[in-house]
PDB file of C-alpha atoms in Angstrom:
ATOM      1  CA  MET A  75    -110.164 -50.763  19.971  1.00 78.00           C
ATOM      2  CA  GLU A  76    -111.146 -47.165  19.835  1.00 89.00           C
ATOM      3  CA  LYS A  77    -108.316 -44.699  20.324  1.00 93.00           C
ATOM      4  CA  SER A  78    -108.224 -41.058  20.915  1.00 95.00           C
ATOM      5  CA  LEU A  79    -105.224 -38.801  21.495  1.00 96.00           C
ATOM      6  CA  TYR A  80    -105.113 -35.879  23.969  1.00 96.00           C
ATOM      7  CA  ARG A  81    -102.322 -33.445  24.626  1.00 96.00           C
ATOM      8  CA  THR A  82    -101.458 -31.166  27.610  1.00 95.00           C
ATOM      9  CA  ALA A  83     -99.177 -28.004  27.628  1.00 93.00           C
ATOM     10  CA  ASP A  84     -99.691 -27.151  31.318  1.00 95.00           C
ATOM     11  CA  GLY A  85     -98.408 -30.306  33.163  1.00 94.00           C
ATOM     12  CA  GLY A  86    -101.706 -32.197  32.922  1.00 95.00           C
ATOM     13  CA  ASN A  87    -104.006 -29.454  34.423  1.00 97.00           C
ATOM     14  CA  SER A  88    -105.998 -29.338  31.105  1.00 97.00           C
ATOM     15  CA  TRP A  89    -106.061 -31.484  27.988  1.00 97.00           C
ATOM     16  CA  LYS A  90    -106.951 -30.812  24.228  1.00 96.00           C
ATOM     17  CA  ARG A  91    -108.178 -33.636  22.085  1.00 96.00           C
ATOM     18  CA  ILE A  92    -105.946 -33.987  19.072  1.00 95.00           C
ATOM     19  CA  GLY A  93    -108.158 -36.495  17.259  1.00 93.00           C
ATOM     20  CA  ASN A  94    -109.368 -40.194  16.802  1.00 95.00           C
ATOM     21  CA  LEU A  95    -106.566 -42.528  15.924  1.00 94.00           C
ATOM     22  CA  THR A  96    -108.609 -45.736  15.338  1.00 92.00           C
ATOM     23  CA  GLY A  97    -108.394 -45.552  11.540  1.00 91.00           C
ATOM     24  CA  SER A  98    -104.741 -44.888  11.315  1.00 91.00           C
ATOM     25  CA  ILE A  99    -103.549 -47.316  14.078  1.00 90.00           C
ATOM     26  CA  LYS A 100    -105.346 -50.621  13.488  1.00 83.00           C
ATOM     27  CA  ALA A 101    -103.426 -52.453  16.329  1.00 87.00           C
ATOM     28  CA  TYR A 102    -103.215 -52.946  20.065  1.00 91.00           C
ATOM     29  CA  PRO A 103    -100.729 -50.230  21.418  1.00 94.00           C
ATOM     30  CA  THR A 104     -98.071 -51.150  23.828  1.00 95.00           C
ATOM     31  CA  GLY A 105     -97.073 -47.414  24.458  1.00 96.00           C
ATOM     32  CA  MET A 106     -96.309 -44.081  23.088  1.00 97.00           C
ATOM     33  CA  THR A 107     -93.207 -41.880  23.050  1.00 97.00           C
ATOM     34  CA  PHE A 108     -92.468 -38.290  21.738  1.00 96.00           C
ATOM     35  CA  GLN A 109     -88.909 -37.216  20.837  1.00 95.00           C
ATOM     36  CA  ASP A 110     -90.131 -33.573  20.703  1.00 94.00           C
ATOM     37  CA  SER A 111     -93.298 -31.672  20.449  1.00 93.00           C
ATOM     38  CA  ARG A 112     -93.836 -32.956  16.828  1.00 95.00           C
ATOM     39  CA  ASN A 113     -92.274 -36.310  16.417  1.00 96.00           C
ATOM     40  CA  GLY A 114     -93.722 -39.407  18.192  1.00 97.00           C
ATOM     41  CA  TRP A 115     -94.141 -43.128  18.001  1.00 98.00           C
ATOM     42  CA  ILE A 116     -96.930 -45.515  18.950  1.00 97.00           C
ATOM     43  CA  THR A 117     -95.769 -49.073  19.268  1.00 96.00           C
ATOM     44  CA  SER A 118     -98.089 -52.068  19.214  1.00 94.00           C
ATOM     45  CA  SER A 119     -98.287 -55.972  19.551  1.00 91.00           C
ATOM     46  CA  ASN A 120     -98.759 -57.923  16.477  1.00 82.00           C
ATOM     47  CA  HIS A 121    -101.993 -59.510  15.332  1.00 70.00           C
ATOM     48  CA  GLY A 122    -101.183 -61.183  12.135  1.00 71.00           C
ATOM     49  CA  GLN A 123     -99.968 -58.238  10.148  1.00 72.00           C
ATOM     50  CA  GLU A 124     -97.025 -58.678   7.880  1.00 74.00           C
ATOM     51  CA  TYR A 125     -95.188 -55.463   8.981  1.00 79.00           C
ATOM     52  CA  ILE A 126     -93.676 -54.432  12.311  1.00 88.00           C
ATOM     53  CA  LEU A 127     -96.530 -52.503  14.046  1.00 90.00           C
ATOM     54  CA  THR A 128     -94.961 -49.266  14.826  1.00 95.00           C
ATOM     55  CA  PHE A 129     -96.419 -45.845  13.811  1.00 95.00           C
ATOM     56  CA  ARG A 130     -94.951 -42.460  13.569  1.00 96.00           C
ATOM     57  CA  THR A 131     -96.215 -38.883  13.572  1.00 97.00           C
ATOM     58  CA  SER A 132     -94.380 -35.587  12.546  1.00 96.00           C
ATOM     59  CA  ASP A 133     -97.049 -33.138  13.051  1.00 96.00           C
ATOM     60  CA  GLY A 134     -97.699 -33.497  16.832  1.00 96.00           C
ATOM     61  CA  GLY A 135    -100.066 -36.464  16.563  1.00 96.00           C
ATOM     62  CA  LYS A 136    -102.634 -35.268  13.987  1.00 95.00           C
ATOM     63  CA  SER A 137    -101.643 -37.875  11.484  1.00 95.00           C
ATOM     64  CA  TRP A 138     -99.785 -41.130  11.844  1.00 96.00           C
ATOM     65  CA  LYS A 139     -98.271 -43.599   9.199  1.00 94.00           C
ATOM     66  CA  PRO A 140     -96.470 -46.869   9.660  1.00 92.00           C
ATOM     67  CA  GLU A 141     -92.678 -46.556  10.538  1.00 93.00           C
ATOM     68  CA  GLN A 142     -90.557 -48.231   8.010  1.00 86.00           C
ATOM     69  CA  LEU A 143     -88.599 -50.502  10.136  1.00 91.00           C
ATOM     70  CA  LYS A 144     -86.418 -53.125   8.362  1.00 89.00           C
ATOM     71  CA  LYS A 145     -87.121 -56.678   9.316  1.00 86.00           C
ATOM     72  CA  PRO A 146     -84.400 -58.119  11.225  1.00 86.00           C
ATOM     73  CA  ALA A 147     -82.855 -61.496  10.092  1.00 81.00           C
ATOM     74  CA  ALA A 148     -84.374 -63.176  13.181  1.00 77.00           C
ATOM     75  CA  MET A 149     -87.742 -62.659  11.737  1.00 78.00           C
ATOM     76  CA  ALA A 150     -88.156 -65.600   9.551  1.00 73.00           C
ATOM     77  CA  ALA A 151     -91.316 -67.480   8.455  1.00 67.00           C
ATOM     78  CA  PHE A 152     -93.904 -68.139  11.344  1.00 67.00           C
ATOM     79  CA  THR A 153     -92.498 -65.509  13.637  1.00 80.00           C
ATOM     80  CA  TYR A 154     -94.147 -62.312  14.821  1.00 84.00           C
ATOM     81  CA  SER A 155     -93.110 -59.336  16.675  1.00 89.00           C
ATOM     82  CA  ASN A 156     -94.239 -56.806  19.415  1.00 93.00           C
ATOM     83  CA  SER A 157     -92.641 -53.393  19.389  1.00 95.00           C
ATOM     84  CA  TYR A 158     -92.254 -51.224  22.502  1.00 96.00           C
ATOM     85  CA  PRO A 159     -91.898 -47.477  22.893  1.00 96.00           C
ATOM     86  CA  PRO A 160     -88.610 -45.985  22.059  1.00 97.00           C
ATOM     87  CA  LYS A 161     -86.317 -44.133  24.530  1.00 96.00           C
ATOM     88  CA  PHE A 162     -84.266 -40.962  23.599  1.00 97.00           C
ATOM     89  CA  SER A 163     -81.277 -39.485  25.405  1.00 96.00           C
ATOM     90  CA  GLY A 164     -78.158 -37.462  24.633  1.00 94.00           C
ATOM     91  CA  LYS A 165     -77.822 -34.142  23.381  1.00 93.00           C
ATOM     92  CA  ASP A 166     -81.201 -32.785  21.828  1.00 93.00           C
ATOM     93  CA  ASN A 167     -82.543 -36.425  22.390  1.00 94.00           C
ATOM     94  CA  MET A 168     -80.779 -37.641  19.140  1.00 96.00           C
ATOM     95  CA  LYS A 169     -79.853 -41.090  20.526  1.00 96.00           C
ATOM     96  CA  GLY A 170     -82.680 -43.420  20.378  1.00 97.00           C
ATOM     97  CA  ILE A 171     -83.359 -47.116  21.170  1.00 97.00           C
ATOM     98  CA  LEU A 172     -86.434 -49.010  20.072  1.00 97.00           C
ATOM     99  CA  PRO A 173     -87.125 -52.556  21.553  1.00 96.00           C
ATOM    100  CA  LEU A 174     -88.639 -55.209  19.249  1.00 95.00           C
ATOM    101  CA  GLU A 175     -89.749 -58.447  20.883  1.00 94.00           C
ATOM    102  CA  ILE A 176     -89.784 -61.514  18.456  1.00 91.00           C
ATOM    103  CA  VAL A 177     -91.829 -64.684  19.255  1.00 88.00           C
ATOM    104  CA  ASP A 178     -90.981 -67.806  17.446  1.00 84.00           C
ATOM    105  CA  ASP A 179     -93.053 -70.840  18.465  1.00 81.00           C
ATOM    106  CA  GLY A 180     -93.545 -69.493  21.935  1.00 80.00           C
ATOM    107  CA  ILE A 181     -89.898 -68.588  22.457  1.00 85.00           C
ATOM    108  CA  ARG A 182     -89.210 -64.786  22.866  1.00 89.00           C
ATOM    109  CA  SER A 183     -86.096 -62.941  22.040  1.00 92.00           C
ATOM    110  CA  MET A 184     -85.229 -59.155  21.346  1.00 95.00           C
ATOM    111  CA  VAL A 185     -83.787 -57.102  18.810  1.00 94.00           C
ATOM    112  CA  PHE A 186     -82.919 -53.411  19.546  1.00 96.00           C
ATOM    113  CA  TYR A 187     -83.145 -50.755  16.880  1.00 96.00           C
ATOM    114  CA  THR A 188     -80.815 -47.693  17.349  1.00 96.00           C
ATOM    115  CA  SER A 189     -80.960 -44.150  15.932  1.00 96.00           C
ATOM    116  CA  ASP A 190     -78.306 -41.384  15.941  1.00 96.00           C
ATOM    117  CA  ASN A 191     -80.775 -38.838  14.424  1.00 96.00           C
ATOM    118  CA  GLY A 192     -83.557 -38.469  16.773  1.00 96.00           C
ATOM    119  CA  GLY A 193     -85.455 -41.337  15.253  1.00 95.00           C
ATOM    120  CA  ARG A 194     -85.529 -40.166  11.542  1.00 95.00           C
ATOM    121  CA  THR A 195     -83.835 -43.540  10.702  1.00 95.00           C
ATOM    122  CA  TRP A 196     -83.482 -46.813  12.586  1.00 96.00           C
ATOM    123  CA  LYS A 197     -80.963 -49.574  12.337  1.00 94.00           C
ATOM    124  CA  PRO A 198     -81.536 -53.049  13.787  1.00 93.00           C
ATOM    125  CA  GLY A 199     -79.060 -54.526  16.335  1.00 92.00           C
ATOM    126  CA  PRO A 200     -78.048 -58.189  16.714  1.00 91.00           C
ATOM    127  CA  HIS A 201     -80.441 -60.798  17.963  1.00 90.00           C
ATOM    128  CA  LEU A 202     -80.459 -61.240  21.861  1.00 93.00           C
ATOM    129  CA  LEU A 203     -81.685 -64.824  22.529  1.00 90.00           C
ATOM    130  CA  GLY A 204     -83.490 -65.985  25.649  1.00 90.00           C
ATOM    131  CA  THR A 205     -85.249 -62.881  26.935  1.00 93.00           C
ATOM    132  CA  GLU A 206     -88.415 -60.758  26.521  1.00 93.00           C
ATOM    133  CA  ALA A 207     -89.335 -57.140  26.832  1.00 94.00           C
ATOM    134  CA  VAL A 208     -90.446 -57.151  30.356  1.00 92.00           C
ATOM    135  CA  ARG A 209     -87.086 -58.566  31.438  1.00 95.00           C
ATOM    136  CA  THR A 210     -85.084 -55.769  29.904  1.00 96.00           C
ATOM    137  CA  THR A 211     -84.564 -52.209  30.972  1.00 96.00           C
ATOM    138  CA  TRP A 212     -82.969 -49.079  29.556  1.00 97.00           C
ATOM    139  CA  LEU A 213     -81.327 -46.171  31.611  1.00 97.00           C
ATOM    140  CA  ASN A 214     -80.835 -44.244  28.351  1.00 97.00           C
ATOM    141  CA  ALA A 215     -80.723 -44.946  24.715  1.00 96.00           C
ATOM    142  CA  ARG A 216     -77.284 -46.654  25.165  1.00 96.00           C
ATOM    143  CA  GLU A 217     -77.146 -48.415  28.564  1.00 97.00           C
ATOM    144  CA  GLY A 218     -79.189 -51.240  29.063  1.00 97.00           C
ATOM    145  CA  TRP A 219     -79.678 -54.715  30.961  1.00 98.00           C
ATOM    146  CA  ALA A 220     -81.400 -57.938  30.237  1.00 97.00           C
ATOM    147  CA  LEU A 221     -82.297 -61.239  32.007  1.00 97.00           C
ATOM    148  CA  GLN A 222     -81.557 -64.108  29.975  1.00 95.00           C
ATOM    149  CA  GLU A 223     -82.392 -67.776  30.082  1.00 91.00           C
ATOM    150  CA  GLY A 224     -79.938 -69.761  32.234  1.00 92.00           C
ATOM    151  CA  GLY A 225     -79.925 -67.198  34.993  1.00 95.00           C
ATOM    152  CA  LYS A 226     -77.748 -64.659  33.229  1.00 97.00           C
ATOM    153  CA  LEU A 227     -77.808 -60.915  33.758  1.00 97.00           C
ATOM    154  CA  VAL A 228     -76.223 -59.092  30.822  1.00 97.00           C
ATOM    155  CA  ALA A 229     -75.603 -55.367  30.043  1.00 97.00           C
ATOM    156  CA  THR A 230     -74.842 -53.275  27.175  1.00 97.00           C
ATOM    157  CA  VAL A 231     -73.346 -49.577  26.853  1.00 96.00           C
ATOM    158  CA  ASN A 232     -73.713 -49.299  23.042  1.00 95.00           C
ATOM    159  CA  GLY A 233     -77.417 -49.694  22.390  1.00 95.00           C
ATOM    160  CA  GLY A 234     -77.315 -53.573  22.246  1.00 94.00           C
ATOM    161  CA  VAL A 235     -74.654 -53.731  19.732  1.00 93.00           C
ATOM    162  CA  SER A 236     -72.652 -56.008  22.176  1.00 95.00           C
ATOM    163  CA  TRP A 237     -73.542 -57.462  25.612  1.00 96.00           C
ATOM    164  CA  ARG A 238     -71.407 -58.796  28.470  1.00 96.00           C
ATOM    165  CA  ILE A 239     -72.278 -60.970  31.327  1.00 97.00           C
ATOM    166  CA  ILE A 240     -72.722 -59.192  34.628  1.00 97.00           C
ATOM    167  CA  ALA A 241     -73.544 -61.927  36.891  1.00 97.00           C
ATOM    168  CA  THR A 242     -75.226 -65.427  36.889  1.00 97.00           C
ATOM    169  CA  SER A 243     -77.771 -66.549  39.487  1.00 95.00           C
ATOM    170  CA  GLN A 244     -80.803 -68.617  39.974  1.00 93.00           C
ATOM    171  CA  LEU A 245     -82.324 -65.367  41.264  1.00 92.00           C
ATOM    172  CA  PHE A 246     -82.453 -64.095  37.783  1.00 95.00           C
ATOM    173  CA  THR A 247     -84.590 -67.007  36.451  1.00 94.00           C
ATOM    174  CA  LYS A 248     -87.189 -66.212  38.925  1.00 93.00           C
ATOM    175  CA  ALA A 249     -87.383 -62.382  38.375  1.00 95.00           C
ATOM    176  CA  GLU A 250     -90.117 -60.778  36.321  1.00 93.00           C
ATOM    177  CA  ASN A 251     -88.985 -57.216  36.182  1.00 95.00           C
ATOM    178  CA  ILE A 252     -85.846 -55.267  36.283  1.00 97.00           C
ATOM    179  CA  GLN A 253     -85.081 -51.461  36.565  1.00 97.00           C
ATOM    180  CA  PHE A 254     -82.100 -49.210  36.919  1.00 97.00           C
ATOM    181  CA  VAL A 255     -82.130 -45.538  37.747  1.00 97.00           C
ATOM    182  CA  THR A 256     -78.356 -44.981  37.566  1.00 97.00           C
ATOM    183  CA  PRO A 257     -75.457 -47.278  36.079  1.00 97.00           C
ATOM    184  CA  LYS A 258     -75.049 -48.638  39.602  1.00 97.00           C
ATOM    185  CA  ASN A 259     -78.502 -48.523  41.320  1.00 98.00           C
ATOM    186  CA  GLY A 260     -81.235 -50.819  40.372  1.00 98.00           C
ATOM    187  CA  TRP A 261     -84.074 -53.255  41.505  1.00 97.00           C
ATOM    188  CA  LEU A 262     -84.958 -56.845  40.679  1.00 96.00           C
ATOM    189  CA  ALA A 263     -88.525 -58.028  41.419  1.00 95.00           C
ATOM    190  CA  GLY A 264     -90.206 -61.434  41.275  1.00 93.00           C
ATOM    191  CA  PRO A 265     -92.941 -63.447  43.111  1.00 92.00           C
ATOM    192  CA  GLU A 266     -92.682 -62.196  46.654  1.00 89.00           C
ATOM    193  CA  PHE A 267     -89.275 -60.729  46.465  1.00 93.00           C
ATOM    194  CA  LEU A 268     -87.557 -57.445  45.723  1.00 96.00           C
ATOM    195  CA  GLN A 269     -83.795 -56.999  45.607  1.00 96.00           C
ATOM    196  CA  THR A 270     -81.524 -54.080  45.031  1.00 97.00           C
ATOM    197  CA  THR A 271     -78.059 -53.526  43.660  1.00 98.00           C
ATOM    198  CA  THR A 272     -75.603 -50.782  44.025  1.00 98.00           C
ATOM    199  CA  ASP A 273     -72.758 -52.037  41.883  1.00 97.00           C
ATOM    200  CA  GLY A 274     -74.448 -52.454  38.437  1.00 97.00           C
ATOM    201  CA  GLY A 275     -75.950 -55.813  39.084  1.00 97.00           C
ATOM    202  CA  VAL A 276     -72.853 -57.668  40.147  1.00 97.00           C
ATOM    203  CA  THR A 277     -74.196 -58.347  43.617  1.00 97.00           C
ATOM    204  CA  TRP A 278     -77.946 -58.026  45.019  1.00 96.00           C
ATOM    205  CA  LYS A 279     -79.466 -57.925  48.494  1.00 95.00           C
ATOM    206  CA  PRO A 280     -83.019 -58.509  49.525  1.00 94.00           C
ATOM    207  CA  LEU A 281     -85.423 -55.686  50.447  1.00 93.00           C
ATOM    208  CA  VAL A 282     -88.616 -57.633  50.630  1.00 77.00           C
ATOM    209  CA  GLY A 283     -89.298 -61.328  50.927  1.00 66.00           C
ATOM    210  CA  LYS A 284     -87.000 -64.388  49.995  1.00 63.00           C
ATOM    211  CA  PRO A 285     -86.656 -65.604  46.409  1.00 56.00           C
TER     212      PRO A 285
END
């Protein structure tokens, strides 16, 4: 897959080509995030490589190298991972969260890496079983929600170090996507339905369709 990086400094009115990334990022990207004008990450899905396919730049995207992420204990033999773009928040964007999806014999689970220094170093959190990347969402680098197997909605306020059950419902087993824009206001989408919450996920009401 050919990859080139472009940059804008005027809100998208014009773009400047930074360079060709094909040689340095030999993977299928899942996304990109910059913490500031120089430090950025490109995350990727795994295709047989032995390391976690996450790449980092410290010169505004001119050069990239693999991010040295420590393998979590959940990544044993015959498992692989897909990493997803980090999210930064807090003062000077120093708090960071980087999602890692682990696939083991078709079963997906998540580990979330956290950073307190703008992504210079990352620490893996505990293993969150029975969920996948598309069924998780982060308001900032510390507040997040996840839909787990068994119809559970869980939430964290410490970057995934601990999770608590918010609600249990068959609705959550059918949902394919979840998003929050404040700690209280969010949406849940699935086949032919869209629901909303105003209490952090405890209760939901339909906006479109019937689940």
